[in-house]
C-alpha cells in the first residue's frame, strides 16, 4: 500500500508539473496572439479610416466645398497614410525577426498555401501536389522507406524504382502509378511498406485504402467493391472501393490476402490494372491513375520458409530459388488473362537471429510503446541491451518478402536513372 501511495504521489507531482508547464505555454501563446491582433487591428483601423476620408473628400468635391476637400486630402489623409506606412513597416520588421515566420499565429493575406490546403480537403489531393514539384522528394524515396521497413533492401529498391519510373513519365499514363504484389509470410513488412508509401507520397497514412479480400470469398461479394446493381439494397451507397477512391483519388490501395477472393473479383482488379479505371454501379467512371495498387498474399509462404531453411548458408542461391518459386506461384493461376502481364520479382534478404537489422528493428518497434502507455499513466525506458535481447527471443530466420511488379509484355521496366 505504501508503494502504491508513493507511486500515486509521484504521478500527482508529475501532473502538477505538467499542468504548470502547459499554463506557462498558454500564457506565452495568449500574449503573442494579443500582440499580433493589436498590430493587425491598428493597420485595419487605419485602412478603414483612410477609406472613410476618401469618401468625405469625394463628397466635398461634389459639393464644391474645396477648402474642406483640400484640408482632408493634404492634411488628414496625408497623416493617416503616413501612420499606415509606419504600422505596415512595423509588421514587416516583426515578420523578419528570426523564428517569427514559423510561429506567426495571425496573417492578413490569404496565401497560396491556404488555398491549397482548402482545395486539398475538398479533393483529397495532397497539398504537395498542388504547390510544389515532388522531383527532389522522389529522389530520396528509397532512403525514407528504408527507415520504416527494416531488412527488405531489395524489395524497397524495387518499389522505389517503379515509383520513380512512373514519375519520370516512363510508365503508361492511363494505368495506375504502379501495381505490385507483395508475397511473404505474416510479419515481413508487406503492410508496413504500403503504409510507408502512403505516408511519404501522400503525406498521411490515411491515404491507404485497405480492402480485406477474405471478405470477398463469395461470387456476389464483388458488388461490394463497385456497388450493388440498381434495385438492390445499398444501391445508393456506392462501392467500398469505388467510393473510397472517388473521394481520395491520390491513395495507396491495398488488397490484403488477395488469394482468398473469389475469381470474379479478379476481373475487376484486372480492369483496374489494365485500364486504370472502373465504372461503378451508378455509371460513374472512377479513375485509378493517381493511385498505387498493392496486392498482398501469403501464396507459397510455406515453400518459401522451407527453401530458406535449406539454403540458409547460400543467400544468393536462396534468392534465385525463391524468385523462381514466386514467379511460378503467381503465374500458375487459373485465369489465362493473368499471363498478359510480365512479372518482375525480387526477394528480400533473410534476417537471421543475429542479423544486423534486428537491433534497429527492435528499437523502432519499441519507440511506439510510450504513445500507448500515456493514457495508462505508465512510463518505460528501453535499454540498449534489451534491444539485443528481444531479437533472439522473437525473431525468425525466415524473414523474406517477394515483390511482383505488373507491367505489359514488351514494356519491361528500364533501369532507374540515378
Tab-separated table of C-alpha atoms in Angstrom:
chain	number	residue	atom	x	y	z
A	1	UNK	CA	0.000	0.000	0.000
A	2	UNK	CA	2.871	2.342	0.883
A	3	UNK	CA	4.470	1.724	-2.503
A	4	UNK	CA	1.166	2.414	-4.219
A	5	UNK	CA	0.775	5.698	-2.297
A	6	UNK	CA	4.285	6.761	-3.236
A	7	UNK	CA	3.583	5.955	-6.881
A	8	UNK	CA	0.330	7.936	-6.806
A	9	UNK	CA	2.082	10.883	-5.168
A	10	UNK	CA	4.813	10.797	-7.802
A	11	UNK	CA	2.244	10.748	-10.616
A	12	UNK	CA	0.335	13.624	-8.965
A	13	UNK	CA	3.531	15.647	-8.700
A	14	UNK	CA	4.359	14.937	-12.343
A	15	UNK	CA	0.857	16.011	-13.395
A	16	UNK	CA	1.166	19.244	-11.388
A	17	UNK	CA	4.470	19.998	-13.085
A	18	UNK	CA	2.965	19.267	-16.492
A	19	UNK	CA	-0.038	21.489	-15.712
A	20	UNK	CA	2.238	24.346	-14.647
A	21	UNK	CA	4.294	23.966	-17.807
A	22	UNK	CA	1.204	23.982	-20.027
A	23	UNK	CA	-0.193	27.057	-18.261
A	24	UNK	CA	3.091	28.836	-18.906
A	25	UNK	CA	2.943	27.898	-22.591
A	26	UNK	CA	-0.675	29.039	-22.751
A	27	UNK	CA	0.262	32.422	-21.283
A	28	UNK	CA	3.044	32.900	-23.819
A	29	UNK	CA	0.783	31.940	-26.732
A	30	UNK	CA	-2.037	34.189	-25.493
A	31	UNK	CA	0.294	37.171	-25.174
A	32	UNK	CA	1.672	36.554	-28.673
A	33	UNK	CA	-1.844	36.347	-30.106
A	34	UNK	CA	-2.864	39.589	-28.374
A	35	UNK	CA	0.211	41.421	-29.692
A	36	UNK	CA	-0.361	40.215	-33.253
A	37	UNK	CA	-4.060	41.036	-33.040
A	38	UNK	CA	-3.321	44.561	-31.772
A	39	UNK	CA	-0.836	45.207	-34.595
A	40	UNK	CA	-3.203	43.919	-37.265
A	41	UNK	CA	-6.153	45.786	-35.764
A	42	UNK	CA	-4.117	49.007	-35.899
A	43	UNK	CA	-3.411	48.507	-39.612
A	44	UNK	CA	-7.022	47.574	-40.338
A	45	UNK	CA	-8.382	50.582	-38.434
A	46	UNK	CA	-6.083	52.932	-40.353
A	47	UNK	CA	-7.207	51.468	-43.685
A	48	UNK	CA	-10.855	51.902	-42.723
A	49	UNK	CA	-10.189	55.493	-41.639
A	50	UNK	CA	-8.428	56.239	-44.938
A	51	UNK	CA	-11.384	54.795	-46.831
A	52	UNK	CA	-13.782	56.987	-44.833
A	53	UNK	CA	-11.681	60.110	-45.503
A	54	UNK	CA	-11.584	59.357	-49.238
A	55	UNK	CA	-15.375	59.157	-49.250
A	56	UNK	CA	-15.580	62.528	-47.448
A	57	UNK	CA	-13.146	64.071	-49.937
A	58	UNK	CA	-15.261	62.867	-52.855
A	59	UNK	CA	-18.402	64.230	-51.205
A	60	UNK	CA	-16.779	67.621	-50.502
A	61	UNK	CA	-15.638	67.899	-54.125
A	62	UNK	CA	-19.154	67.113	-55.355
A	63	UNK	CA	-20.487	69.869	-53.051
A	64	UNK	CA	-17.767	72.307	-54.266
A	65	UNK	CA	-16.515	72.614	-50.675
A	66	UNK	CA	-12.943	72.954	-51.877
A	67	UNK	CA	-11.491	74.170	-48.585
A	68	UNK	CA	-12.836	71.115	-46.782
A	69	UNK	CA	-11.642	68.820	-49.588
A	70	UNK	CA	-8.136	70.336	-49.520
A	71	UNK	CA	-7.918	70.040	-45.732
A	72	UNK	CA	-8.900	66.374	-45.837
A	73	UNK	CA	-6.655	65.496	-48.787
A	74	UNK	CA	-3.451	67.303	-47.820
A	75	UNK	CA	-3.659	67.122	-44.048
A	76	UNK	CA	-5.883	64.395	-42.656
A	77	UNK	CA	-5.339	61.865	-45.447
A	78	UNK	CA	-1.585	62.548	-45.581
A	79	UNK	CA	-1.193	61.924	-41.846
A	80	UNK	CA	-3.249	58.728	-41.978
A	81	UNK	CA	-1.204	57.363	-44.890
A	82	UNK	CA	1.995	58.169	-43.006
A	83	UNK	CA	0.724	56.297	-39.934
A	84	UNK	CA	-0.316	53.343	-42.116
A	85	UNK	CA	3.140	53.079	-43.689
A	86	UNK	CA	4.733	53.121	-40.242
A	87	UNK	CA	2.367	50.419	-38.953
A	88	UNK	CA	2.985	48.214	-42.000
A	89	UNK	CA	6.751	48.651	-41.653
A	90	UNK	CA	6.477	47.579	-38.019
A	91	UNK	CA	4.596	44.437	-39.055
A	92	UNK	CA	7.155	43.706	-41.775
A	93	UNK	CA	10.063	44.149	-39.351
A	94	UNK	CA	8.468	41.739	-36.869
A	95	UNK	CA	7.914	39.205	-39.650
A	96	UNK	CA	11.638	39.340	-40.492
A	97	UNK	CA	12.690	38.537	-36.935
A	98	UNK	CA	14.329	35.068	-36.541
A	99	UNK	CA	11.721	32.373	-35.947
A	100	UNK	CA	8.762	34.705	-36.406
A	101	UNK	CA	7.631	33.250	-39.734
A	102	UNK	CA	7.019	29.710	-38.475
A	103	UNK	CA	5.376	30.814	-35.199
A	104	UNK	CA	3.195	33.628	-36.547
A	105	UNK	CA	-0.387	33.000	-35.464
A	106	UNK	CA	-2.297	35.628	-37.469
A	107	UNK	CA	-1.883	36.874	-41.010
A	108	UNK	CA	-3.639	39.450	-43.084
A	109	UNK	CA	-3.405	37.902	-46.525
A	110	UNK	CA	-4.741	34.634	-47.932
A	111	UNK	CA	-1.719	32.805	-49.340
A	112	UNK	CA	-1.273	30.132	-51.979
A	113	UNK	CA	-0.675	27.613	-49.196
A	114	UNK	CA	-4.010	28.475	-47.553
A	115	UNK	CA	-5.895	27.950	-50.803
A	116	UNK	CA	-4.046	24.695	-51.460
A	117	UNK	CA	-4.970	23.338	-48.026
A	118	UNK	CA	-8.670	24.075	-48.573
A	119	UNK	CA	-8.653	22.511	-52.047
A	120	UNK	CA	-6.787	19.519	-50.625
A	121	UNK	CA	-9.583	18.951	-48.102
A	122	UNK	CA	-12.184	19.142	-50.862
A	123	UNK	CA	-10.493	16.920	-53.420
A	124	UNK	CA	-8.227	14.620	-51.415
A	125	UNK	CA	-5.230	15.762	-53.474
A	126	UNK	CA	-2.177	16.245	-51.219
A	127	UNK	CA	-1.067	19.835	-50.701
A	128	UNK	CA	2.395	18.988	-52.026
A	129	UNK	CA	0.856	18.051	-55.388
A	130	UNK	CA	-0.776	21.476	-55.623
A	131	UNK	CA	2.032	23.816	-54.598
A	132	UNK	CA	5.365	22.161	-55.344
A	133	UNK	CA	7.179	19.646	-57.509
A	134	UNK	CA	7.942	16.304	-55.918
A	135	UNK	CA	11.015	15.505	-58.012
A	136	UNK	CA	13.506	16.161	-55.230
A	137	UNK	CA	11.295	14.280	-52.811
A	138	UNK	CA	11.208	11.189	-55.013
A	139	UNK	CA	14.992	11.046	-55.216
A	140	UNK	CA	15.027	10.179	-51.511
A	141	UNK	CA	12.126	7.715	-51.684
A	142	UNK	CA	14.210	4.581	-51.137
A	143	UNK	CA	16.050	6.094	-48.181
A	144	UNK	CA	12.817	7.129	-46.477
A	145	UNK	CA	11.260	3.694	-46.999
A	146	UNK	CA	14.362	2.002	-45.558
A	147	UNK	CA	13.818	3.911	-42.313
A	148	UNK	CA	10.491	2.150	-41.759
A	149	UNK	CA	10.931	-1.195	-43.495
A	150	UNK	CA	13.947	-2.920	-41.977
A	151	UNK	CA	15.932	-5.606	-43.779
A	152	UNK	CA	13.970	-5.660	-47.052
A	153	UNK	CA	16.533	-3.781	-49.127
A	154	UNK	CA	15.812	-5.455	-52.465
A	155	UNK	CA	12.062	-5.137	-52.048
A	156	UNK	CA	12.247	-1.463	-51.109
A	157	UNK	CA	14.569	-0.688	-54.023
A	158	UNK	CA	12.212	-2.425	-56.461
A	159	UNK	CA	9.235	-0.410	-55.224
A	160	UNK	CA	11.170	2.867	-55.236
A	161	UNK	CA	12.468	2.265	-58.770
A	162	UNK	CA	8.955	1.596	-60.062
A	163	UNK	CA	7.568	4.778	-58.478
A	164	UNK	CA	10.439	6.860	-59.851
A	165	UNK	CA	9.956	5.438	-63.359
A	166	UNK	CA	6.295	6.360	-63.255
A	167	UNK	CA	7.001	9.892	-62.076
A	168	UNK	CA	9.632	10.255	-64.808
A	169	UNK	CA	6.962	9.549	-67.424
A	170	UNK	CA	8.301	6.138	-68.464
A	171	UNK	CA	5.105	4.296	-67.489
A	172	UNK	CA	1.714	4.202	-69.169
A	173	UNK	CA	-0.173	7.345	-68.048
A	174	UNK	CA	-3.509	5.561	-68.457
A	175	UNK	CA	-2.731	2.997	-65.788
A	176	UNK	CA	-2.126	3.308	-62.036
A	177	UNK	CA	1.137	4.908	-60.901
A	178	UNK	CA	2.445	1.430	-60.076
A	179	UNK	CA	0.992	-2.014	-59.370
A	180	UNK	CA	2.623	-4.571	-57.094
A	181	UNK	CA	2.017	-7.886	-55.435
A	182	UNK	CA	3.766	-8.366	-52.084
A	183	UNK	CA	4.289	-12.005	-51.168
A	184	UNK	CA	5.638	-13.480	-47.974
A	185	UNK	CA	4.750	-14.835	-44.532
A	186	UNK	CA	2.989	-12.757	-41.924
A	187	UNK	CA	5.137	-10.085	-40.319
A	188	UNK	CA	7.731	-9.497	-43.038
A	189	UNK	CA	6.658	-5.898	-43.685
A	190	UNK	CA	4.115	-6.068	-46.512
A	191	UNK	CA	1.545	-3.801	-44.881
A	192	UNK	CA	4.205	-1.598	-43.293
A	193	UNK	CA	5.730	-0.922	-46.715
A	194	UNK	CA	2.302	0.081	-48.039
A	195	UNK	CA	1.809	2.441	-45.084
A	196	UNK	CA	5.259	3.936	-45.604
A	197	UNK	CA	4.443	4.596	-49.263
A	198	UNK	CA	1.190	6.333	-48.346
A	199	UNK	CA	2.916	8.469	-45.723
A	200	UNK	CA	5.787	9.506	-47.986
A	201	UNK	CA	3.921	10.082	-51.250
A	202	UNK	CA	0.616	11.410	-49.935
A	203	UNK	CA	1.716	12.841	-46.563
A	204	UNK	CA	-0.567	10.687	-44.415
A	205	UNK	CA	-1.139	7.015	-43.670
A	206	UNK	CA	-4.865	7.734	-44.011
A	207	UNK	CA	-4.228	7.795	-47.769
A	208	UNK	CA	-4.005	3.989	-47.669
A	209	UNK	CA	-7.301	2.278	-48.518
A	210	UNK	CA	-7.238	-1.267	-47.154
A	211	UNK	CA	-9.551	-3.892	-48.604
A	212	UNK	CA	-9.595	-7.229	-46.752
A	213	UNK	CA	-10.107	-9.756	-49.540
A	214	UNK	CA	-11.119	-12.511	-47.122
A	215	UNK	CA	-14.478	-10.694	-47.059
A	216	UNK	CA	-14.891	-11.255	-50.814
A	217	UNK	CA	-14.871	-15.044	-50.971
A	218	UNK	CA	-18.400	-15.308	-52.385
A	219	UNK	CA	-19.358	-14.682	-56.008
A	220	UNK	CA	-21.884	-11.975	-55.168
A	221	UNK	CA	-19.443	-10.078	-52.952
A	222	UNK	CA	-17.887	-8.390	-55.992
A	223	UNK	CA	-20.817	-5.954	-55.849
A	224	UNK	CA	-19.417	-4.609	-52.588
A	225	UNK	CA	-16.381	-3.290	-54.462
A	226	UNK	CA	-18.211	-1.304	-57.144
A	227	UNK	CA	-21.688	-1.047	-55.600
A	228	UNK	CA	-24.925	-3.010	-55.707
A	229	UNK	CA	-26.871	-3.131	-59.005
A	230	UNK	CA	-29.972	-0.908	-59.388
A	231	UNK	CA	-32.904	-2.167	-57.366
A	232	UNK	CA	-30.791	-3.973	-54.779
A	233	UNK	CA	-30.211	-2.974	-51.185
A	234	UNK	CA	-27.375	-0.462	-50.833
A	235	UNK	CA	-27.510	0.759	-54.434
A	236	UNK	CA	-27.275	4.437	-53.459
A	237	UNK	CA	-24.331	3.878	-51.105
A	238	UNK	CA	-21.811	3.061	-53.834
A	239	UNK	CA	-18.992	0.524	-53.665
A	240	UNK	CA	-16.499	0.151	-50.856
A	241	UNK	CA	-13.596	0.534	-53.284
A	242	UNK	CA	-15.001	2.996	-55.809
A	243	UNK	CA	-16.350	5.420	-53.203
A	244	UNK	CA	-13.047	5.463	-51.309
A	245	UNK	CA	-11.040	6.202	-54.469
A	246	UNK	CA	-13.579	8.691	-55.804
A	247	UNK	CA	-13.293	10.705	-52.588
A	248	UNK	CA	-9.496	10.327	-52.322
A	249	UNK	CA	-8.020	9.765	-55.810
A	250	UNK	CA	-4.414	10.034	-54.576
A	251	UNK	CA	-4.086	6.910	-52.467
A	252	UNK	CA	-2.399	3.559	-51.935
A	253	UNK	CA	-4.963	0.800	-52.498
A	254	UNK	CA	-4.064	-2.319	-50.501
A	255	UNK	CA	-5.858	-5.569	-51.369
A	256	UNK	CA	-4.902	-7.768	-48.428
A	257	UNK	CA	-4.684	-11.578	-48.799
A	258	UNK	CA	-5.837	-11.411	-52.391
A	259	UNK	CA	-5.651	-15.187	-52.895
A	260	UNK	CA	-8.762	-15.585	-50.709
A	261	UNK	CA	-11.014	-13.573	-53.018
A	262	UNK	CA	-13.473	-15.135	-55.461
A	263	UNK	CA	-12.311	-15.436	-59.070
A	264	UNK	CA	-14.871	-12.847	-60.248
A	265	UNK	CA	-13.205	-10.235	-58.069
A	266	UNK	CA	-10.056	-10.599	-60.164
A	267	UNK	CA	-11.962	-9.428	-63.231
A	268	UNK	CA	-12.441	-6.056	-61.541
A	269	UNK	CA	-8.818	-5.977	-60.397
A	270	UNK	CA	-7.533	-6.782	-63.885
A	271	UNK	CA	-9.593	-3.953	-65.353
A	272	UNK	CA	-8.089	-1.567	-62.807
A	273	UNK	CA	-4.551	-2.785	-63.515
A	274	UNK	CA	-5.054	-2.660	-67.283
A	275	UNK	CA	-7.195	0.451	-67.872
A	276	UNK	CA	-6.684	2.421	-64.675
A	277	UNK	CA	-10.410	2.957	-64.284
A	278	UNK	CA	-13.626	1.188	-63.408
A	279	UNK	CA	-17.311	2.083	-63.700
A	280	UNK	CA	-19.334	1.804	-60.507
A	281	UNK	CA	-22.935	0.636	-60.201
A	282	UNK	CA	-24.243	4.179	-60.735
A	283	UNK	CA	-22.430	4.624	-64.031
A	284	UNK	CA	-19.674	6.886	-62.716
A	285	UNK	CA	-16.169	6.309	-64.044
A	286	UNK	CA	-13.678	6.130	-61.177
A	287	UNK	CA	-10.049	6.762	-62.134
A	288	UNK	CA	-7.154	4.914	-60.510
A	289	UNK	CA	-4.466	6.760	-62.496
A	290	UNK	CA	-3.237	8.581	-59.406
A	291	UNK	CA	-3.304	5.515	-57.159
A	292	UNK	CA	-0.775	2.825	-56.305
A	293	UNK	CA	-2.222	-0.690	-56.364
A	294	UNK	CA	-0.774	-3.247	-53.937
A	295	UNK	CA	-1.912	-6.863	-53.650
A	296	UNK	CA	-0.609	-8.871	-50.707
A	297	UNK	CA	-0.589	-12.630	-50.443
A	298	UNK	CA	0.774	-15.482	-48.368
A	299	UNK	CA	0.967	-17.532	-51.570
A	300	UNK	CA	3.809	-20.009	-51.364
A	301	UNK	CA	4.847	-18.899	-47.872
A	302	UNK	CA	5.313	-22.442	-46.617
A	303	UNK	CA	7.532	-23.311	-49.576
A	304	UNK	CA	9.499	-20.088	-49.148
A	305	UNK	CA	10.142	-20.861	-45.487
A	306	UNK	CA	11.198	-24.411	-46.320
A	307	UNK	CA	13.535	-23.289	-49.085
A	308	UNK	CA	15.058	-20.620	-46.859
A	309	UNK	CA	15.882	-23.235	-44.248
A	310	UNK	CA	17.503	-25.498	-46.822
A	311	UNK	CA	19.584	-22.719	-48.392
A	312	UNK	CA	20.258	-20.591	-45.323
A	313	UNK	CA	24.025	-20.727	-45.902
A	314	UNK	CA	23.830	-19.551	-49.527
A	315	UNK	CA	21.919	-16.272	-49.717
A	316	UNK	CA	22.357	-15.836	-53.477
A	317	UNK	CA	21.055	-19.326	-54.251
A	318	UNK	CA	18.168	-18.762	-51.840
A	319	UNK	CA	17.177	-15.536	-53.588
A	320	UNK	CA	17.288	-17.151	-57.027
A	321	UNK	CA	15.305	-20.187	-55.928
A	322	UNK	CA	12.712	-18.107	-54.108
A	323	UNK	CA	12.334	-15.787	-57.084
A	324	UNK	CA	11.631	-18.753	-59.369
A	325	UNK	CA	9.200	-20.129	-56.797
A	326	UNK	CA	7.350	-16.819	-56.509
A	327	UNK	CA	7.137	-16.476	-60.279
A	328	UNK	CA	5.746	-19.977	-60.582
A	329	UNK	CA	3.188	-19.466	-57.827
A	330	UNK	CA	1.896	-16.163	-59.202
A	331	UNK	CA	1.807	-17.084	-62.880
A	332	UNK	CA	0.340	-20.504	-62.164
A	333	UNK	CA	-3.175	-19.206	-61.571
A	334	UNK	CA	-6.191	-20.476	-63.456
A	335	UNK	CA	-7.070	-17.154	-65.066
A	336	UNK	CA	-5.379	-17.044	-68.511
A	337	UNK	CA	-5.674	-13.257	-68.643
A	338	UNK	CA	-3.042	-13.034	-65.925
A	339	UNK	CA	-0.495	-14.187	-68.488
A	340	UNK	CA	-0.826	-10.831	-70.269
A	341	UNK	CA	1.478	-9.347	-67.656
A	342	UNK	CA	5.206	-9.648	-67.212
A	343	UNK	CA	6.020	-10.463	-63.605
A	344	UNK	CA	9.235	-8.979	-62.289
A	345	UNK	CA	10.035	-10.331	-58.831
A	346	UNK	CA	12.671	-9.629	-56.253
A	347	UNK	CA	13.046	-11.204	-52.841
A	348	UNK	CA	14.097	-9.677	-49.572
A	349	UNK	CA	17.090	-10.758	-47.538
A	350	UNK	CA	16.647	-13.156	-44.627
A	351	UNK	CA	17.022	-11.771	-41.122
A	352	UNK	CA	18.954	-14.258	-39.064
A	353	UNK	CA	18.776	-14.401	-35.274
A	354	UNK	CA	21.971	-12.292	-35.158
A	355	UNK	CA	21.198	-10.286	-38.282
A	356	UNK	CA	22.405	-6.669	-38.355
A	357	UNK	CA	18.878	-5.357	-38.902
A	358	UNK	CA	17.251	-6.874	-35.841
A	359	UNK	CA	18.548	-4.415	-33.246
A	360	UNK	CA	17.323	-1.340	-35.196
A	361	UNK	CA	14.042	-3.146	-35.814
A	362	UNK	CA	13.617	-3.719	-32.078
A	363	UNK	CA	14.316	-0.065	-31.317
A	364	UNK	CA	11.789	1.042	-33.936
A	365	UNK	CA	9.156	-1.369	-32.609
A	366	UNK	CA	9.616	-0.170	-29.025
A	367	UNK	CA	9.541	3.503	-30.000
A	368	UNK	CA	5.761	3.448	-30.382
A	369	UNK	CA	5.127	1.887	-26.982
A	370	UNK	CA	5.212	5.147	-24.933
A	371	UNK	CA	2.368	6.519	-27.061
A	372	UNK	CA	0.179	3.648	-25.898
A	373	UNK	CA	1.345	3.978	-22.290
A	374	UNK	CA	0.466	7.650	-21.857
A	375	UNK	CA	-3.271	7.139	-21.187
A	376	UNK	CA	-2.347	4.400	-18.701
A	377	UNK	CA	-0.040	6.731	-16.715
A	378	UNK	CA	2.916	4.422	-17.268
A	379	UNK	CA	6.461	5.089	-18.357
A	380	UNK	CA	9.015	2.768	-19.936
A	381	UNK	CA	12.668	3.211	-20.785
A	382	UNK	CA	14.248	0.808	-23.286
A	383	UNK	CA	17.880	-0.008	-22.573
A	384	UNK	CA	20.372	-0.908	-25.284
A	385	UNK	CA	20.884	-4.445	-24.004
A	386	UNK	CA	17.125	-5.013	-24.185
A	387	UNK	CA	17.164	-4.312	-27.914
A	388	UNK	CA	19.827	-7.012	-28.262
A	389	UNK	CA	17.813	-9.465	-26.156
A	390	UNK	CA	14.459	-9.095	-27.944
A	391	UNK	CA	15.590	-10.299	-31.413
A	392	UNK	CA	16.933	-13.554	-30.037
A	393	UNK	CA	13.603	-14.299	-28.358
A	394	UNK	CA	11.114	-13.269	-31.002
A	395	UNK	CA	12.808	-13.335	-34.400
A	396	UNK	CA	12.565	-15.945	-37.104
A	397	UNK	CA	15.296	-16.560	-39.656
A	398	UNK	CA	12.740	-16.713	-42.485
A	399	UNK	CA	12.057	-13.017	-42.989
A	400	UNK	CA	11.571	-12.795	-46.734
A	401	UNK	CA	9.264	-10.803	-48.926
A	402	UNK	CA	8.748	-11.123	-52.653
A	403	UNK	CA	7.792	-8.130	-54.789
A	404	UNK	CA	5.962	-8.631	-58.074
A	405	UNK	CA	5.558	-5.654	-60.389
A	406	UNK	CA	2.871	-5.782	-63.068
A	407	UNK	CA	3.870	-4.463	-66.484
A	408	UNK	CA	2.850	-5.109	-70.084
A	409	UNK	CA	4.797	-7.592	-72.235
A	410	UNK	CA	7.475	-5.783	-74.188
A	411	UNK	CA	7.469	-2.953	-71.661
A	412	UNK	CA	9.963	-4.336	-69.213
A	413	UNK	CA	10.800	-1.508	-66.835
A	414	UNK	CA	14.007	0.291	-67.683
A	415	UNK	CA	16.727	0.604	-65.103
A	416	UNK	CA	16.228	3.551	-62.777
A	417	UNK	CA	18.405	6.533	-63.627
A	418	UNK	CA	20.250	7.741	-60.545
